[in-house]
PDB file of N, CA, C and O in Angstrom:
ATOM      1  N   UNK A   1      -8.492  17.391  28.506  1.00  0.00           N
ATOM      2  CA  UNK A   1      -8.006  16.766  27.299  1.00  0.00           C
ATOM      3  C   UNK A   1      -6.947  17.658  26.666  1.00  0.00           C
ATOM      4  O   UNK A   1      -7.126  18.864  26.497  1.00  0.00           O
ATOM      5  N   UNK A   2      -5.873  17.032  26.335  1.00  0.00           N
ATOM      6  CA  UNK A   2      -4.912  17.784  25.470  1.00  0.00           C
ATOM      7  C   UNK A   2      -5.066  17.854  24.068  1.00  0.00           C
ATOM      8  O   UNK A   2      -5.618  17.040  23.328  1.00  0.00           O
ATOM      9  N   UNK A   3      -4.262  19.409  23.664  1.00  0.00           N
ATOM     10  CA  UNK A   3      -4.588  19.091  22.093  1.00  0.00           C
ATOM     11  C   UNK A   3      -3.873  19.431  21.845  1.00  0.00           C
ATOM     12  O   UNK A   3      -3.332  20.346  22.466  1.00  0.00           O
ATOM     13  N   UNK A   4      -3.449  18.958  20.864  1.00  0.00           N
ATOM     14  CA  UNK A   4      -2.247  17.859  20.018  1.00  0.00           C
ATOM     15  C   UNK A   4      -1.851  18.947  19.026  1.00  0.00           C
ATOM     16  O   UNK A   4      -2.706  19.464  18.307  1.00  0.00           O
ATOM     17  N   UNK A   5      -0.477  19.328  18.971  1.00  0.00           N
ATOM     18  CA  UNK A   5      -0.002  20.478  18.097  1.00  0.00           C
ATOM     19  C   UNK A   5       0.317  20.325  16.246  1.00  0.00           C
ATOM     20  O   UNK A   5       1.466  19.969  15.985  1.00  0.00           O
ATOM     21  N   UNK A   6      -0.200  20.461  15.572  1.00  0.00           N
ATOM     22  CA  UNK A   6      -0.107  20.336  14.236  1.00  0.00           C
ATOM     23  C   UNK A   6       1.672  19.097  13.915  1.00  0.00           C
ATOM     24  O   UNK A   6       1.808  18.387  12.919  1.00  0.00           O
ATOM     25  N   UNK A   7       2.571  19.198  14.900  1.00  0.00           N
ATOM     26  CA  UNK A   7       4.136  18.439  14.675  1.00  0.00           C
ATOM     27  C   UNK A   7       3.503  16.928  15.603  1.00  0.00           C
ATOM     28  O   UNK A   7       4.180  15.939  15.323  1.00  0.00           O
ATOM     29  N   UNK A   8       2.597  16.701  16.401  1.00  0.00           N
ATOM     30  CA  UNK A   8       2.602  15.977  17.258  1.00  0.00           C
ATOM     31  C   UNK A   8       1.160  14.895  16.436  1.00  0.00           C
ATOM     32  O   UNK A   8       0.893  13.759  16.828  1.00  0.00           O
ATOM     33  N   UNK A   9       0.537  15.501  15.455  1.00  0.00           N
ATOM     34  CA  UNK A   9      -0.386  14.717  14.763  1.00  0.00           C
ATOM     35  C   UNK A   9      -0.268  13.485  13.886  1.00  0.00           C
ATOM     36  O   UNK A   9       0.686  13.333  13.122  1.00  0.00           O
ATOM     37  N   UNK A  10      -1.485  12.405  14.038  1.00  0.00           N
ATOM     38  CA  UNK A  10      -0.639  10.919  13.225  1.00  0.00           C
ATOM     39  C   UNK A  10      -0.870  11.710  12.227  1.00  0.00           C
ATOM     40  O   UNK A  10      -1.213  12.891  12.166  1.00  0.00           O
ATOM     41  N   UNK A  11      -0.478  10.349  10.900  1.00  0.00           N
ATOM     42  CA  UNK A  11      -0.911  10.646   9.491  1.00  0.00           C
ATOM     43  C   UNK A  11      -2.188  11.148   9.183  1.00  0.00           C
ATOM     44  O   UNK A  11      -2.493  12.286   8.826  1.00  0.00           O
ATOM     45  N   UNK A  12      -3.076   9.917   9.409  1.00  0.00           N
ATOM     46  CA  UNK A  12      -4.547  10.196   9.483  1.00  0.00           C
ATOM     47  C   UNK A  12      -4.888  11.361   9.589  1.00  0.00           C
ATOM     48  O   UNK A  12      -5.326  12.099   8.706  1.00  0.00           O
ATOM     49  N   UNK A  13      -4.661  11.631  10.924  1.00  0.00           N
ATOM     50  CA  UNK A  13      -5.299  13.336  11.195  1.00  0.00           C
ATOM     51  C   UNK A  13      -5.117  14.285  10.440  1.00  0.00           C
ATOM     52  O   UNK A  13      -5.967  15.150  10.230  1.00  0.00           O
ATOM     53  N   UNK A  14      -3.636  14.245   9.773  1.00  0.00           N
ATOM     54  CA  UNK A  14      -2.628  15.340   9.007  1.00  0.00           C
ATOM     55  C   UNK A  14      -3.510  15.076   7.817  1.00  0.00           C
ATOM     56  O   UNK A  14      -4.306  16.013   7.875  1.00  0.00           O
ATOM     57  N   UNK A  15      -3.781  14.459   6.934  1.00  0.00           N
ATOM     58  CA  UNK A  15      -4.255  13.964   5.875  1.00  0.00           C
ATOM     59  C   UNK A  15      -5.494  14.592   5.802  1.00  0.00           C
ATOM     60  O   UNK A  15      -5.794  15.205   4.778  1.00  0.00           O
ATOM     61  N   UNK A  16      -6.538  14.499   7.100  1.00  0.00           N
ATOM     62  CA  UNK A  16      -7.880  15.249   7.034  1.00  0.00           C
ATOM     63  C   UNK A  16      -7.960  16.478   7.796  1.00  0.00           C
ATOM     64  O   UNK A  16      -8.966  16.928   8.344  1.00  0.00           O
ATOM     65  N   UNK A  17      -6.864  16.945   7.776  1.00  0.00           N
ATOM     66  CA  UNK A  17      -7.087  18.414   8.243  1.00  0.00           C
ATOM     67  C   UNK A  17      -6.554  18.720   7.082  1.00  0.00           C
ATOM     68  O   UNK A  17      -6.919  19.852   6.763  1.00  0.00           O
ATOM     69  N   UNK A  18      -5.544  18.022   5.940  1.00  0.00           N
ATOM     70  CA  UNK A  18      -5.253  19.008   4.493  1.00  0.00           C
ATOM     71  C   UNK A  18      -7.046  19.153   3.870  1.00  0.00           C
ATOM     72  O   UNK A  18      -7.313  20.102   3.132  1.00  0.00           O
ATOM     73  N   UNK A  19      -7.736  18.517   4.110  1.00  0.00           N
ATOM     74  CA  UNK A  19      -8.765  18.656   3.586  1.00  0.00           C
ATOM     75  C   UNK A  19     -10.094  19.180   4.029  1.00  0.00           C
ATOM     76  O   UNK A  19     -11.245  18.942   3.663  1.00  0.00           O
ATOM     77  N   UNK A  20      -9.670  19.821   4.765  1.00  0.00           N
ATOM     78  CA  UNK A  20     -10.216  20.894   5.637  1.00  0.00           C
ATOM     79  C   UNK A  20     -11.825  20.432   6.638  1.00  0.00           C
ATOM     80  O   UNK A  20     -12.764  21.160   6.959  1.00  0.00           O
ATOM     81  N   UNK A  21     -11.636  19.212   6.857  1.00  0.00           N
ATOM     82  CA  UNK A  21     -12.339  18.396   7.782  1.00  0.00           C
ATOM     83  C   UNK A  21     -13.378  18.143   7.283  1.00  0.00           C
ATOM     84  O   UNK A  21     -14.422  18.147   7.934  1.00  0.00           O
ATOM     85  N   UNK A  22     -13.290  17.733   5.410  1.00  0.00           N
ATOM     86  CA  UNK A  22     -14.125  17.324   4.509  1.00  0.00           C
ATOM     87  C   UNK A  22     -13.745  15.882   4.304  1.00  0.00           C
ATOM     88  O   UNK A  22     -12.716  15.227   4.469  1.00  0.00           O
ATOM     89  N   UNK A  23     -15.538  15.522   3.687  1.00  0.00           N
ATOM     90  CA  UNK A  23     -14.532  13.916   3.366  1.00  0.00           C
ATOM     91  C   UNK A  23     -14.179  13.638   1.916  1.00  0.00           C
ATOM     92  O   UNK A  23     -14.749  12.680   1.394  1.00  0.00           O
ATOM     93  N   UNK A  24     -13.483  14.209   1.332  1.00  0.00           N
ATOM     94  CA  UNK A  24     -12.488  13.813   0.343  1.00  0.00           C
ATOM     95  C   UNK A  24     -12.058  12.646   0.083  1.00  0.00           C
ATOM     96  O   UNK A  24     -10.853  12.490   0.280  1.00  0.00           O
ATOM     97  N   UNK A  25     -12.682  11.700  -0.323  1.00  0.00           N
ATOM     98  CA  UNK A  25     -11.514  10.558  -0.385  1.00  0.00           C
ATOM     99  C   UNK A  25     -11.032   9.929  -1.138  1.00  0.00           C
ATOM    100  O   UNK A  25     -10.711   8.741  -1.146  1.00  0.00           O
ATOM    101  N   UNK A  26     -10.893  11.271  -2.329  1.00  0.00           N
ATOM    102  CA  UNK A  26      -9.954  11.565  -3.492  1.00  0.00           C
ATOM    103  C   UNK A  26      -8.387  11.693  -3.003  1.00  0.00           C
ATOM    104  O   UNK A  26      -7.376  10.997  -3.105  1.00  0.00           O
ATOM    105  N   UNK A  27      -8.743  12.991  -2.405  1.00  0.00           N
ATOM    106  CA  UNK A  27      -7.951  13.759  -1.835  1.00  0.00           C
ATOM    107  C   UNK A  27      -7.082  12.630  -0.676  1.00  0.00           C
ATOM    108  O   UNK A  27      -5.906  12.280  -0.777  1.00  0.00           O
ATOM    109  N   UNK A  28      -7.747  12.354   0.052  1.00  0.00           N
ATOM    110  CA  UNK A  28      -7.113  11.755   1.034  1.00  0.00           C
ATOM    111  C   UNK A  28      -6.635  10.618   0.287  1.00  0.00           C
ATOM    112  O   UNK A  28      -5.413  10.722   0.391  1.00  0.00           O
ATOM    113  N   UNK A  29      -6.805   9.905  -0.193  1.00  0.00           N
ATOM    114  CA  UNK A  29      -6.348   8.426  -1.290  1.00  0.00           C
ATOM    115  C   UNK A  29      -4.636   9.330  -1.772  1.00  0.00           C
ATOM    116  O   UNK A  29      -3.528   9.160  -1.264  1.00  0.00           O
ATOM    117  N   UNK A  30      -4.942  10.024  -2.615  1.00  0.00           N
ATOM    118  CA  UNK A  30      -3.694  10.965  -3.134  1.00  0.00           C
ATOM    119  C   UNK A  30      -2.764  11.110  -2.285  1.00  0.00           C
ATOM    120  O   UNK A  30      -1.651  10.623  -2.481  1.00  0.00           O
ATOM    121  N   UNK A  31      -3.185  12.078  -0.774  1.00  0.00           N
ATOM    122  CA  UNK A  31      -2.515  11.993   0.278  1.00  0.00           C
ATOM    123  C   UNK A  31      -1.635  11.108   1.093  1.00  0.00           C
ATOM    124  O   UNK A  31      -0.582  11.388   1.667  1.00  0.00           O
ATOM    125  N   UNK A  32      -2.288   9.975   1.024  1.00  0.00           N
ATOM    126  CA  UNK A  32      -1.767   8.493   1.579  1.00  0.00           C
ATOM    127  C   UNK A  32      -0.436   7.884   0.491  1.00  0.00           C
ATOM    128  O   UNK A  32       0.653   7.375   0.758  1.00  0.00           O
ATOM    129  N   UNK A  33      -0.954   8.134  -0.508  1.00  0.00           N
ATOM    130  CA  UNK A  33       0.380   7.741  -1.424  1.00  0.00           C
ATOM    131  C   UNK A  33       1.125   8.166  -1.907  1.00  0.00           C
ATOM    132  O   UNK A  33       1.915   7.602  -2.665  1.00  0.00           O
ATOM    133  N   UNK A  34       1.090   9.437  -1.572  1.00  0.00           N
ATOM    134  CA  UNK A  34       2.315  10.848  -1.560  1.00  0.00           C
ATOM    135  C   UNK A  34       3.325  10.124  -0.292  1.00  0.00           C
ATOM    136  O   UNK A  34       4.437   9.599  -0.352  1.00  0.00           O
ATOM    137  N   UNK A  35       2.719  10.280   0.442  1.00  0.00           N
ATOM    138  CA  UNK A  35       3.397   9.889   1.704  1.00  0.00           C
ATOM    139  C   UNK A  35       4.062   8.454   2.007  1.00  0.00           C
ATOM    140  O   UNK A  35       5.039   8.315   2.743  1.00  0.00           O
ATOM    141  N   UNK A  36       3.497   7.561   1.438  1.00  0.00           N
ATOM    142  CA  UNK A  36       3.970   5.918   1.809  1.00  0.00           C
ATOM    143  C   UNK A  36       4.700   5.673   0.263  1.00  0.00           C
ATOM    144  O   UNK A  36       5.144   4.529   0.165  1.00  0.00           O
ATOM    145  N   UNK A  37       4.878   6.401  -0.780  1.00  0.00           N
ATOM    146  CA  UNK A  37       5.526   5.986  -1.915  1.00  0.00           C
ATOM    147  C   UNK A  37       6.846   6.223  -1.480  1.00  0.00           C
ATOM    148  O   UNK A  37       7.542   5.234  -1.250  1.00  0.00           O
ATOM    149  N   UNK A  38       7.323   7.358  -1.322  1.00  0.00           N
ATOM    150  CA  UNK A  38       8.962   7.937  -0.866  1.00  0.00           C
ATOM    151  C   UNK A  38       9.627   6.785  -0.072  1.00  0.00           C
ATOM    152  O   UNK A  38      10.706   6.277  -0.376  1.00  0.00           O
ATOM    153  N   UNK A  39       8.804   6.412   1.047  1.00  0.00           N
ATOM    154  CA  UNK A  39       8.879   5.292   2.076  1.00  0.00           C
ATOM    155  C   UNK A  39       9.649   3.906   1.347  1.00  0.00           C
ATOM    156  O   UNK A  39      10.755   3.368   1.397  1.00  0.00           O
ATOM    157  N   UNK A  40       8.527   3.726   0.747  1.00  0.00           N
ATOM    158  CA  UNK A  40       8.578   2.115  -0.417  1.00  0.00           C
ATOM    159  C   UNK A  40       9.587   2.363  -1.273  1.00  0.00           C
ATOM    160  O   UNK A  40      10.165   1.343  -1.648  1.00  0.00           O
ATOM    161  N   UNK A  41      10.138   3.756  -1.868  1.00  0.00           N
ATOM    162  CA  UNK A  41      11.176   3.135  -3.045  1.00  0.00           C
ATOM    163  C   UNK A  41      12.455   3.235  -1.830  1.00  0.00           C
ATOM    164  O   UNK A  41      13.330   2.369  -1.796  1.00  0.00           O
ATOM    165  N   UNK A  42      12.443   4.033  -1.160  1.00  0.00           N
ATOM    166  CA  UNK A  42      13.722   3.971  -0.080  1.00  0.00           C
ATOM    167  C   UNK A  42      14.035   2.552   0.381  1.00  0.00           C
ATOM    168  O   UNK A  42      15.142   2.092   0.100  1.00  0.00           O
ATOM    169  N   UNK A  43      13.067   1.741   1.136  1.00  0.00           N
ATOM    170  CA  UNK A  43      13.146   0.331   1.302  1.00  0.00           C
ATOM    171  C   UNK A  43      13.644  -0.498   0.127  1.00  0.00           C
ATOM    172  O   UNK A  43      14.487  -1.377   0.310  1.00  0.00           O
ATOM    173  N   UNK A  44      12.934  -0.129  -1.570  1.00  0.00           N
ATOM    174  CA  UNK A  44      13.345  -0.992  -2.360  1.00  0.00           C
ATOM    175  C   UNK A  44      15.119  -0.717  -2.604  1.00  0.00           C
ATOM    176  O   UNK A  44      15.908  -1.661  -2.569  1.00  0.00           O
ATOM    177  N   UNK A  45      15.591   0.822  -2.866  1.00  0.00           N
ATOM    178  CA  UNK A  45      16.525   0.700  -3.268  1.00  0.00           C
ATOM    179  C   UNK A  45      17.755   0.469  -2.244  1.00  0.00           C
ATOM    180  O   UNK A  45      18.930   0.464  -2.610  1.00  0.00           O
ATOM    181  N   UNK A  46      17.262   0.250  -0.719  1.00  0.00           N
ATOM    182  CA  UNK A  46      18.281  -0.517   0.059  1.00  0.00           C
ATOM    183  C   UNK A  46      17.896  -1.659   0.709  1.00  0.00           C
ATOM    184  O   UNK A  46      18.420  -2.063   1.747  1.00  0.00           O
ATOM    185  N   UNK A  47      17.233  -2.052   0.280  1.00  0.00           N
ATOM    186  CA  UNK A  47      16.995  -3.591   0.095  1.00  0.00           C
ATOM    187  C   UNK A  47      17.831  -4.949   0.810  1.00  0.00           C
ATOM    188  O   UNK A  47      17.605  -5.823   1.648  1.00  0.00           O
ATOM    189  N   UNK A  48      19.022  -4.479  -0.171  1.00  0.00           N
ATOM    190  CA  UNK A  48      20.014  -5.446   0.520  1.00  0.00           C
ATOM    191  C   UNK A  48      20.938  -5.213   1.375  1.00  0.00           C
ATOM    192  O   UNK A  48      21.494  -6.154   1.941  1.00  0.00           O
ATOM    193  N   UNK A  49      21.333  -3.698   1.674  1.00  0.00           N
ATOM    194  CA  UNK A  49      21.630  -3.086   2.953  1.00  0.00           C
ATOM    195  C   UNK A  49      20.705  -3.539   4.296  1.00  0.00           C
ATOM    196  O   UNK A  49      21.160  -3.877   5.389  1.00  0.00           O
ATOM    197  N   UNK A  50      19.288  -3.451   3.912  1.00  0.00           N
ATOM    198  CA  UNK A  50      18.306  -3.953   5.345  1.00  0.00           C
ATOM    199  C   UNK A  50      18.743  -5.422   5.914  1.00  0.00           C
ATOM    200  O   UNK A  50      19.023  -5.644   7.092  1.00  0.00           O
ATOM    201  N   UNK A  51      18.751  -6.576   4.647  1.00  0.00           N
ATOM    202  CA  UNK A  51      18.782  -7.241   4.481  1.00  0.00           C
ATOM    203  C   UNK A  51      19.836  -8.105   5.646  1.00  0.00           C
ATOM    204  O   UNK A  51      19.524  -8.863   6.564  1.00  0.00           O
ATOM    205  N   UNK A  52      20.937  -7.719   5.258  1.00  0.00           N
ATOM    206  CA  UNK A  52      23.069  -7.769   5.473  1.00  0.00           C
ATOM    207  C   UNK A  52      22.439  -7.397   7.130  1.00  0.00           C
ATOM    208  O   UNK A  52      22.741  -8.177   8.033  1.00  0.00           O
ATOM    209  N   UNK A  53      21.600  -6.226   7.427  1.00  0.00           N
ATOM    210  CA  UNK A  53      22.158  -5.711   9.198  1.00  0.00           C
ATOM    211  C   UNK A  53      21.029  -6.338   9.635  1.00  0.00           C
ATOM    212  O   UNK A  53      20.861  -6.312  10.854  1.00  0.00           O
ATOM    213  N   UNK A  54      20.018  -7.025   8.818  1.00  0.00           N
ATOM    214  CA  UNK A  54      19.243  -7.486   9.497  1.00  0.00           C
ATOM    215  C   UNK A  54      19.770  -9.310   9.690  1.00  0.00           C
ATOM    216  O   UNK A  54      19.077 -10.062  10.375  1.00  0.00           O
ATOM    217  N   UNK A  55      20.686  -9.668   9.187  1.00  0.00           N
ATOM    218  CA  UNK A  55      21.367 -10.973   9.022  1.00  0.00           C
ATOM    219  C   UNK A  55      22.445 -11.138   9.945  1.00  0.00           C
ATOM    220  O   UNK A  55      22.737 -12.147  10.586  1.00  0.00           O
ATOM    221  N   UNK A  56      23.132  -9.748   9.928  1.00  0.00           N
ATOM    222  CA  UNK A  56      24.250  -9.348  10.825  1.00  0.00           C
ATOM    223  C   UNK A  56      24.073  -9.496  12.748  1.00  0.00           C
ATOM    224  O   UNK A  56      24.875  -9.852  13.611  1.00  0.00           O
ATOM    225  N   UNK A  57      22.491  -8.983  12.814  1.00  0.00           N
ATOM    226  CA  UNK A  57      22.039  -8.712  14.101  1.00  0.00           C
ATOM    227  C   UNK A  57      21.033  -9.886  14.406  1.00  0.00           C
ATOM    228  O   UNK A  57      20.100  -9.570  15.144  1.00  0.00           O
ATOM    229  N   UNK A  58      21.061 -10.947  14.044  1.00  0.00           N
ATOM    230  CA  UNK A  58      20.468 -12.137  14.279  1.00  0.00           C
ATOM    231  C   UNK A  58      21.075 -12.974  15.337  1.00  0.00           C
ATOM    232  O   UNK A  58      22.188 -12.523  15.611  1.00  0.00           O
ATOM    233  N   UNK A  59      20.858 -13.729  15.844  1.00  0.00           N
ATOM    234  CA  UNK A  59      21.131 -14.307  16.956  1.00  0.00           C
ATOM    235  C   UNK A  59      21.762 -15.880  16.440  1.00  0.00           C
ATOM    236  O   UNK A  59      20.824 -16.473  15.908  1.00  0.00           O
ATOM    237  N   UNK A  60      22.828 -16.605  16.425  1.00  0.00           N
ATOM    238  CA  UNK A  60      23.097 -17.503  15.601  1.00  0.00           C
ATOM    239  C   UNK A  60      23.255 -18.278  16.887  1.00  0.00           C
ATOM    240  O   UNK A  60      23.741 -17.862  17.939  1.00  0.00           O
ATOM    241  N   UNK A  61      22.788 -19.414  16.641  1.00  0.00           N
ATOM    242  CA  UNK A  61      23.148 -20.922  17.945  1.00  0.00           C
ATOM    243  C   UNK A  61      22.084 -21.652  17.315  1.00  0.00           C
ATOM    244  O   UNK A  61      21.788 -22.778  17.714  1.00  0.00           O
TER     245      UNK A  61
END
């Protein structure tokens, strides 16, 4: 079995090894939306950039 180098880990894992392989799920709740908030306002504030290349790269017939 291979093991998986701290750069090569999903979220999940990363999330419960900050918490030192406790179950926190304070901590981990906090964790999850540290991480997926940055995500969500990036999407909101190009929005209509996604939008345009996703309209652009459509297949029209």
């Amino acid at each position: 079995m291979k093991v998986l180098a701290p750069a090569e880990w999903t979220l999940r894992v990363a999330i419960v090894s900050l918490t030192g392989g406790e179950s926190s799920r304070t901590i981990t709740e906090a964790a999850a939306v540290s991480i997926t908030l940055p995500i969500v306002i990036v999407i909101i504030l190009f929005q209509k950039h996604l939008v345009k290349g996703l309209d652009v790269g459509a297949v029209k017939g």
